[in-house]
Amino acid sequence: MSNPHHTPASAQVIDDAMLARFAREVAKYPAEQAQSAVMACLQIVQKAHGWVSIESEKVIADYLGMPQIAVHEVTTFYNMYNQHPLGKFKLNVCTNLPCQLRDGVVALAHLEKKLGIKMGDTTADGLFTLQQSECLGACADSPVMLVNDVTMCSFMSNDKLDQLIDGLRTAEGSAS
């Protein structure tokens, strides 16, 4: 019997090292609950490739013994999983109602103007992708944004947004 994880299409997406990491995550759960590792497997792919493709979702689904649509539902539900390649800096601005009432939408509009893109787009230089988030769990600190799914930025006035963008551009320029 052939291994479904090593078909030519998926071999380019998921390698043996990633499959070994999948196995370590699955081992944390009872055998009948392997599907509980879906988020960890998605994170492994995300970290390796920067995004999660439909092909990767299929490999994960096959590996965990679950329908591909169930994996896709997880991928599309959470902002932390990218469904296509993004810029080097992923900027998620919270636009949930409490943040809207405290200028979250104003912050998003300011970033659109400063970066010259609309929400959901990536700058031509590939540095910034601008997204909105449903909730970042920091309503009292709004407007808030999350950079690369890691760094929370609070009380983001237009001046602070400008400083952040300029600082990231400068840091990127000096890193080259």
Coordinates of N, CA and C in Angstrom, one line a residue:
M1 N 0.8 -1.2 0.0 CA 0.0 0.0 0.0 C 0.9 1.2 0.0
S2 N 0.6 2.2 -0.8 CA 1.4 3.4 -0.9 C 1.1 4.4 0.2
N3 N 2.0 5.2 0.5 CA 1.8 6.2 1.6 C 1.2 7.4 1.0
P4 N 0.0 7.8 1.4 CA -0.7 9.0 0.8 C 0.0 10.3 1.1
H5 N 0.9 10.3 2.0 CA 1.6 11.6 2.4 C 2.8 11.9 1.5
H6 N 3.1 10.9 0.6 CA 4.3 11.1 -0.2 C 3.9 11.1 -1.7
T7 N 2.7 11.5 -2.1 CA 2.4 11.6 -3.5 C 3.2 12.7 -4.1
P8 N 3.5 12.7 -5.4 CA 4.3 13.8 -5.9 C 3.9 15.2 -5.6
A9 N 2.6 15.4 -5.6 CA 2.1 16.8 -5.4 C 2.3 17.2 -3.9
S10 N 2.1 16.3 -3.0 CA 2.3 16.7 -1.6 C 3.7 16.6 -1.1
A11 N 4.6 15.8 -1.8 CA 6.0 15.6 -1.4 C 6.7 17.0 -1.4
Q12 N 6.3 17.9 -2.3 CA 6.9 19.2 -2.3 C 6.4 20.1 -1.2
V13 N 5.3 19.8 -0.6 CA 4.7 20.6 0.4 C 5.0 20.2 1.8
I14 N 4.9 18.9 2.1 CA 5.2 18.3 3.4 C 6.3 17.3 3.3
D15 N 7.4 17.6 4.0 CA 8.6 16.7 3.9 C 8.6 15.7 5.1
D16 N 9.5 14.8 5.2 CA 9.6 13.8 6.2 C 9.8 14.5 7.6
A17 N 10.6 15.6 7.6 CA 10.8 16.2 8.9 C 9.5 16.8 9.5
M18 N 8.7 17.4 8.6 CA 7.4 17.9 9.0 C 6.5 16.8 9.5
L19 N 6.5 15.7 8.8 CA 5.7 14.5 9.2 C 6.1 14.0 10.5
A20 N 7.4 14.0 10.8 CA 7.9 13.6 12.1 C 7.4 14.6 13.2
R21 N 7.3 15.8 12.9 CA 6.8 16.8 13.8 C 5.3 16.6 14.0
F22 N 4.6 16.3 12.9 CA 3.2 15.9 13.1 C 3.0 14.8 14.0
A23 N 3.8 13.7 13.9 CA 3.8 12.5 14.7 C 4.0 12.9 16.2
R24 N 4.9 13.8 16.5 CA 5.1 14.2 17.9 C 3.9 14.9 18.4
E25 N 3.2 15.7 17.6 CA 2.0 16.4 18.1 C 0.9 15.4 18.3
V26 N 0.7 14.5 17.4 CA -0.4 13.5 17.5 C -0.2 12.6 18.7
A27 N 1.1 12.3 19.0 CA 1.4 11.5 20.2 C 1.0 12.1 21.5
K28 N 0.7 13.3 21.5 CA 0.2 14.0 22.8 C -1.2 13.7 23.1
Y29 N -1.9 13.1 22.2 CA -3.4 12.8 22.4 C -3.6 11.3 22.3
P30 N -4.7 10.8 22.9 CA -5.1 9.4 22.8 C -5.3 9.1 21.3
A31 N -5.0 7.9 20.9 CA -5.0 7.5 19.4 C -6.3 7.9 18.8
E32 N -7.5 7.7 19.4 CA -8.8 8.0 18.8 C -9.0 9.5 18.7
Q33 N -8.1 10.4 19.2 CA -8.3 11.8 19.2 C -7.2 12.5 18.4
A34 N -6.6 11.9 17.4 CA -5.5 12.4 16.6 C -5.9 13.8 16.0
Q35 N -7.2 13.9 15.7 CA -7.7 15.2 15.1 C -7.4 16.4 16.0
S36 N -7.2 16.1 17.3 CA -6.9 17.2 18.2 C -5.6 18.0 17.9
A37 N -4.8 17.3 17.1 CA -3.5 17.9 16.7 C -3.6 18.8 15.4
V38 N -4.8 19.0 14.9 CA -5.0 19.8 13.7 C -4.3 21.1 13.7
M39 N -4.5 21.9 14.8 CA -4.0 23.2 14.9 C -2.4 23.2 14.9
A40 N -1.9 22.3 15.7 CA -0.4 22.1 15.7 C 0.1 21.8 14.4
C41 N -0.5 20.9 13.6 CA 0.0 20.5 12.3 C -0.1 21.7 11.4
L42 N -1.2 22.5 11.4 CA -1.3 23.7 10.6 C -0.2 24.7 10.9
Q43 N 0.1 24.8 12.2 CA 1.2 25.7 12.6 C 2.5 25.3 12.1
I44 N 2.8 24.0 12.1 CA 4.0 23.5 11.5 C 4.2 23.8 10.1
V45 N 3.1 23.7 9.3 CA 3.1 24.0 7.9 C 3.3 25.5 7.7
Q46 N 2.5 26.3 8.5 CA 2.6 27.8 8.5 C 4.0 28.2 8.7
K47 N 4.7 27.7 9.8 CA 6.0 28.1 10.1 C 7.0 27.7 9.0
A48 N 6.8 26.6 8.4 CA 7.8 26.2 7.3 C 7.6 26.9 6.0
H49 N 6.4 27.2 5.7 CA 6.1 27.8 4.3 C 5.6 29.2 4.4
G50 N 5.2 29.7 5.6 CA 4.6 31.1 5.7 C 3.2 31.2 5.4
W51 N 2.6 30.0 4.9 CA 1.1 30.0 4.6 C 0.7 28.5 4.5
V52 N -0.6 28.3 4.5 CA -1.1 26.9 4.4 C -1.9 26.8 3.1
S53 N -1.4 25.9 2.2 CA -2.1 25.7 1.0 C -3.2 24.7 1.1
I54 N -4.0 24.6 0.1 CA -5.1 23.6 0.0 C -4.4 22.2 0.0
E55 N -3.3 22.1 -0.7 CA -2.6 20.8 -0.8 C -2.1 20.4 0.6
S56 N -1.6 21.3 1.4 CA -1.1 21.0 2.7 C -2.3 20.6 3.6
E57 N -3.4 21.3 3.5 CA -4.6 20.9 4.2 C -5.0 19.5 3.9
K58 N -4.9 19.1 2.7 CA -5.2 17.7 2.3 C -4.3 16.7 3.0
V59 N -3.0 17.0 3.0 CA -2.0 16.1 3.6 C -2.3 16.0 5.1
I60 N -2.6 17.1 5.7 CA -2.9 17.1 7.2 C -4.2 16.3 7.4
A61 N -5.2 16.5 6.6 CA -6.5 15.8 6.7 C -6.2 14.3 6.6
D62 N -5.5 13.9 5.6 CA -5.2 12.4 5.4 C -4.4 11.9 6.6
Y63 N -3.4 12.7 7.1 CA -2.6 12.2 8.2 C -3.4 12.0 9.4
L64 N -4.3 12.9 9.7 CA -5.1 12.9 10.9 C -6.4 12.1 10.8
G65 N -6.7 11.6 9.6 CA -7.9 10.8 9.4 C -9.2 11.6 9.5
M66 N -9.2 12.8 8.9 CA -10.4 13.7 9.0 C -10.7 14.2 7.7
P67 N -11.9 14.7 7.4 CA -12.2 15.3 6.1 C -11.4 16.5 5.9
Q68 N -11.0 16.7 4.6 CA -10.3 17.9 4.3 C -11.0 19.2 4.6
I69 N -12.4 19.2 4.4 CA -13.1 20.4 4.7 C -13.0 20.8 6.2
A70 N -12.9 19.8 7.1 CA -12.8 20.1 8.5 C -11.4 20.8 8.8
V71 N -10.4 20.4 8.1 CA -9.1 21.1 8.2 C -9.2 22.5 7.7
H72 N -9.9 22.6 6.5 CA -10.1 23.9 5.9 C -10.9 24.9 6.8
E73 N -11.9 24.3 7.5 CA -12.7 25.2 8.4 C -11.8 25.8 9.5
V74 N -10.8 25.0 10.0 CA -9.9 25.5 11.0 C -9.0 26.6 10.4
T75 N -8.5 26.3 9.2 CA -7.6 27.2 8.6 C -8.3 28.6 8.3
T76 N -9.5 28.5 7.9 CA -10.2 29.8 7.6 C -10.8 30.5 8.8
F77 N -11.0 29.8 9.9 CA -11.6 30.4 11.1 C -10.6 31.3 11.8
Y78 N -9.4 30.9 11.9 CA -8.4 31.6 12.7 C -7.5 32.5 11.8
N79 N -7.3 33.8 12.2 CA -6.5 34.7 11.5 C -5.0 34.3 11.5
M80 N -4.6 33.5 12.4 CA -3.2 33.1 12.5 C -2.7 32.2 11.3
Y81 N -3.7 31.6 10.6 CA -3.3 30.8 9.4 C -3.5 31.6 8.2
N82 N -2.4 31.7 7.4 CA -2.4 32.5 6.1 C -2.8 31.5 5.0
Q83 N -3.7 31.9 4.2 CA -4.2 31.0 3.1 C -3.5 31.3 1.8
H84 N -2.6 32.3 1.8 CA -1.8 32.6 0.6 C -0.6 33.3 1.1
P85 N 0.5 33.4 0.3 CA 1.7 34.1 0.7 C 1.4 35.6 1.1
L86 N 2.0 36.0 2.1 CA 1.8 37.4 2.6 C 3.1 38.2 2.6
G87 N 3.0 39.5 2.9 CA 4.2 40.3 3.1 C 5.0 39.8 4.3
K88 N 6.2 40.4 4.4 CA 7.1 40.0 5.5 C 6.4 40.4 6.9
F89 N 5.7 41.5 6.9 CA 5.0 42.0 8.1 C 3.5 41.9 7.9
K90 N 2.9 41.0 8.7 CA 1.5 40.9 8.6 C 0.9 41.8 9.8
L91 N 0.1 42.7 9.4 CA -0.5 43.7 10.3 C -2.0 43.4 10.4
N92 N -2.4 42.9 11.6 CA -3.8 42.7 11.9 C -4.3 43.7 12.8
V93 N -5.3 44.5 12.3 CA -5.9 45.6 13.1 C -7.3 45.1 13.6
C94 N -7.5 45.2 14.8 CA -8.8 44.8 15.4 C -9.9 45.8 15.0
T95 N -10.9 45.3 14.4 CA -12.1 46.2 14.0 C -13.4 45.7 14.6
N96 N -13.3 44.9 15.7 CA -14.5 44.5 16.3 C -15.2 45.7 16.9
L97 N -16.5 45.6 17.3 CA -17.2 46.7 17.7 C -16.6 47.5 18.8
P98 N -16.1 46.9 19.9 CA -15.5 47.8 21.0 C -14.3 48.5 20.4
C99 N -13.5 47.9 19.5 CA -12.3 48.6 18.9 C -12.8 49.7 17.9
Q100 N -13.9 49.4 17.2 CA -14.4 50.4 16.3 C -14.8 51.7 17.1
L101 N -15.4 51.5 18.3 CA -15.8 52.6 19.1 C -14.6 53.4 19.6
R102 N -13.4 52.8 19.6 CA -12.2 53.4 20.1 C -11.2 53.6 18.9
D103 N -11.6 53.9 17.7 CA -10.8 54.2 16.6 C -10.1 53.1 15.9
G104 N -10.5 51.9 16.0 CA -9.9 50.8 15.3 C -10.0 50.9 13.8
V105 N -11.2 51.4 13.4 CA -11.4 51.6 11.9 C -10.6 52.8 11.4
V106 N -10.4 53.8 12.3 CA -9.6 54.9 11.9 C -8.1 54.5 11.7
A107 N -7.7 53.6 12.6 CA -6.3 53.1 12.5 C -6.1 52.3 11.2
L108 N -7.1 51.5 10.9 CA -7.1 50.7 9.6 C -7.0 51.6 8.4
A109 N -7.9 52.6 8.4 CA -7.9 53.6 7.3 C -6.6 54.3 7.2
H110 N -6.0 54.7 8.3 CA -4.7 55.4 8.3 C -3.6 54.5 7.7
L111 N -3.6 53.2 8.1 CA -2.6 52.3 7.5 C -2.8 52.1 6.0
E112 N -4.1 52.0 5.6 CA -4.4 51.9 4.2 C -3.8 53.0 3.4
K113 N -4.0 54.2 3.9 CA -3.5 55.4 3.3 C -1.9 55.5 3.3
K114 N -1.4 55.2 4.5 CA 0.1 55.3 4.6 C 0.8 54.2 3.7
L115 N 0.2 53.0 3.7 CA 0.8 51.9 2.9 C 0.4 51.9 1.4
G116 N -0.6 52.7 1.1 CA -1.1 52.7 -0.3 C -1.8 51.5 -0.7
I117 N -2.4 50.7 0.2 CA -3.1 49.5 -0.1 C -4.4 49.5 0.6
K118 N -5.2 48.5 0.2 CA -6.5 48.3 0.9 C -6.4 47.1 1.8
M119 N -7.3 47.0 2.8 CA -7.3 45.9 3.7 C -7.3 44.6 2.9
G120 N -6.4 43.7 3.2 CA -6.4 42.4 2.5 C -5.2 42.4 1.5
D121 N -4.7 43.5 1.2 CA -3.6 43.6 0.1 C -2.2 43.6 0.8
T122 N -1.3 43.4 -0.1 CA 0.2 43.4 0.3 C 0.8 44.5 -0.5
T123 N 1.7 45.3 0.1 CA 2.5 46.4 -0.6 C 3.3 45.8 -1.7
A124 N 3.5 46.6 -2.7 CA 4.3 46.2 -3.9 C 5.7 45.7 -3.6
D125 N 6.3 46.2 -2.5 CA 7.6 45.8 -2.1 C 7.6 44.5 -1.3
G126 N 6.4 43.9 -1.1 CA 6.3 42.7 -0.3 C 6.5 42.8 1.2
L127 N 6.6 44.0 1.7 CA 6.9 44.1 3.1 C 5.7 44.0 4.0
F128 N 4.5 44.6 3.6 CA 3.4 44.7 4.5 C 2.1 44.1 3.9
T129 N 1.4 43.3 4.7 CA 0.1 42.8 4.4 C -0.8 43.3 5.5
L130 N -1.9 44.0 5.1 CA -2.8 44.6 6.0 C -4.1 43.8 6.1
Q131 N -4.5 43.4 7.3 CA -5.7 42.6 7.5 C -6.4 43.2 8.7
Q132 N -7.7 42.8 8.8 CA -8.5 43.2 10.0 C -8.7 41.9 10.8
S133 N -8.8 42.1 12.1 CA -9.1 41.0 13.0 C -10.4 41.2 13.6
E134 N -11.1 40.1 13.9 CA -12.4 40.2 14.6 C -12.2 40.6 16.0
C135 N -11.2 40.0 16.7 CA -11.0 40.4 18.1 C -9.6 39.9 18.5
L136 N -8.9 40.8 19.1 CA -7.5 40.5 19.6 C -7.5 40.5 21.1
G137 N -8.7 40.6 21.8 CA -8.8 40.4 23.2 C -8.1 41.5 24.0
A138 N -8.0 42.7 23.5 CA -7.4 43.9 24.2 C -8.3 45.1 24.0
C139 N -9.6 45.0 24.2 CA -10.5 46.1 23.9 C -10.1 47.4 24.7
A140 N -9.7 47.3 25.9 CA -9.4 48.4 26.7 C -8.1 49.2 26.2
D141 N -7.3 48.5 25.3 CA -6.1 49.1 24.8 C -6.3 49.6 23.4
S142 N -7.5 49.6 22.8 CA -7.6 49.9 21.4 C -7.4 51.4 21.1
P143 N -7.0 51.6 19.9 CA -6.9 50.7 18.8 C -5.7 49.8 19.0
V144 N -5.9 48.5 18.7 CA -4.8 47.5 18.8 C -4.6 46.8 17.5
M145 N -3.3 46.3 17.4 CA -3.0 45.5 16.2 C -2.0 44.5 16.6
L146 N -1.9 43.4 15.8 CA -1.0 42.3 16.0 C 0.0 42.3 14.8
V147 N 1.3 42.3 15.1 CA 2.3 42.2 14.0 C 2.8 40.8 14.0
N148 N 2.7 40.2 12.8 CA 3.2 38.8 12.6 C 2.6 37.8 13.6
D149 N 1.4 38.0 14.0 CA 0.8 37.0 15.0 C 1.5 36.9 16.3
V150 N 2.4 37.8 16.6 CA 3.2 37.7 17.8 C 3.2 39.0 18.7
T151 N 3.4 40.1 18.1 CA 3.7 41.3 18.8 C 2.4 42.2 18.9
M152 N 1.8 42.3 20.1 CA 0.6 43.2 20.2 C 1.0 44.6 20.4
C153 N 0.4 45.5 19.7 CA 0.6 46.9 19.8 C -0.7 47.6 20.2
S154 N -0.6 48.4 21.3 CA -1.8 49.0 21.9 C -1.8 50.5 21.8
F155 N -3.0 51.0 21.9 CA -3.2 52.5 21.9 C -2.5 53.1 20.6
M156 N -2.8 52.5 19.5 CA -2.1 52.9 18.2 C -2.7 54.1 17.6
S157 N -2.3 55.3 18.0 CA -2.6 56.5 17.4 C -2.0 56.6 16.0
N158 N -2.4 57.6 15.2 CA -1.8 57.7 13.8 C -0.3 57.9 13.9
D159 N 0.2 58.7 14.9 CA 1.6 58.9 15.1 C 2.3 57.6 15.4
K160 N 1.7 56.8 16.3 CA 2.4 55.5 16.7 C 2.4 54.6 15.5
L161 N 1.3 54.6 14.7 CA 1.3 53.7 13.5 C 2.4 54.1 12.6
D162 N 2.5 55.4 12.4 CA 3.6 55.9 11.5 C 5.0 55.5 12.0
Q163 N 5.2 55.6 13.3 CA 6.5 55.2 13.9 C 6.7 53.8 13.7
L164 N 5.7 52.9 13.9 CA 5.8 51.5 13.7 C 6.2 51.1 12.3
I165 N 5.5 51.7 11.3 CA 5.7 51.4 9.9 C 7.1 51.9 9.5
D166 N 7.4 53.1 9.8 CA 8.7 53.6 9.5 C 9.9 52.8 10.1
G167 N 9.7 52.4 11.4 CA 10.7 51.6 12.1 C 10.9 50.2 11.4
L168 N 9.8 49.6 11.0 CA 9.9 48.3 10.4 C 10.6 48.4 9.0
R169 N 10.2 49.5 8.3 CA 10.9 49.7 7.0 C 12.4 50.0 7.2
T170 N 12.7 50.8 8.2 CA 14.1 51.1 8.5 C 14.9 49.8 8.9
A171 N 14.3 49.0 9.8 CA 14.9 47.8 10.2 C 15.1 46.8 9.0
E172 N 14.1 46.8 8.2 CA 14.2 45.9 7.0 C 15.3 46.4 6.1
G173 N 15.5 47.7 5.9 CA 16.5 48.3 5.0 C 17.9 48.0 5.6
S174 N 18.0 48.1 6.9 CA 19.4 47.8 7.5 C 19.7 46.3 7.5
A175 N 18.7 45.5 7.4 CA 18.9 44.0 7.5 C 19.4 43.5 6.2
S176 N 19.2 44.2 5.1 CA 19.5 43.7 3.8 C 21.0 43.9 3.5

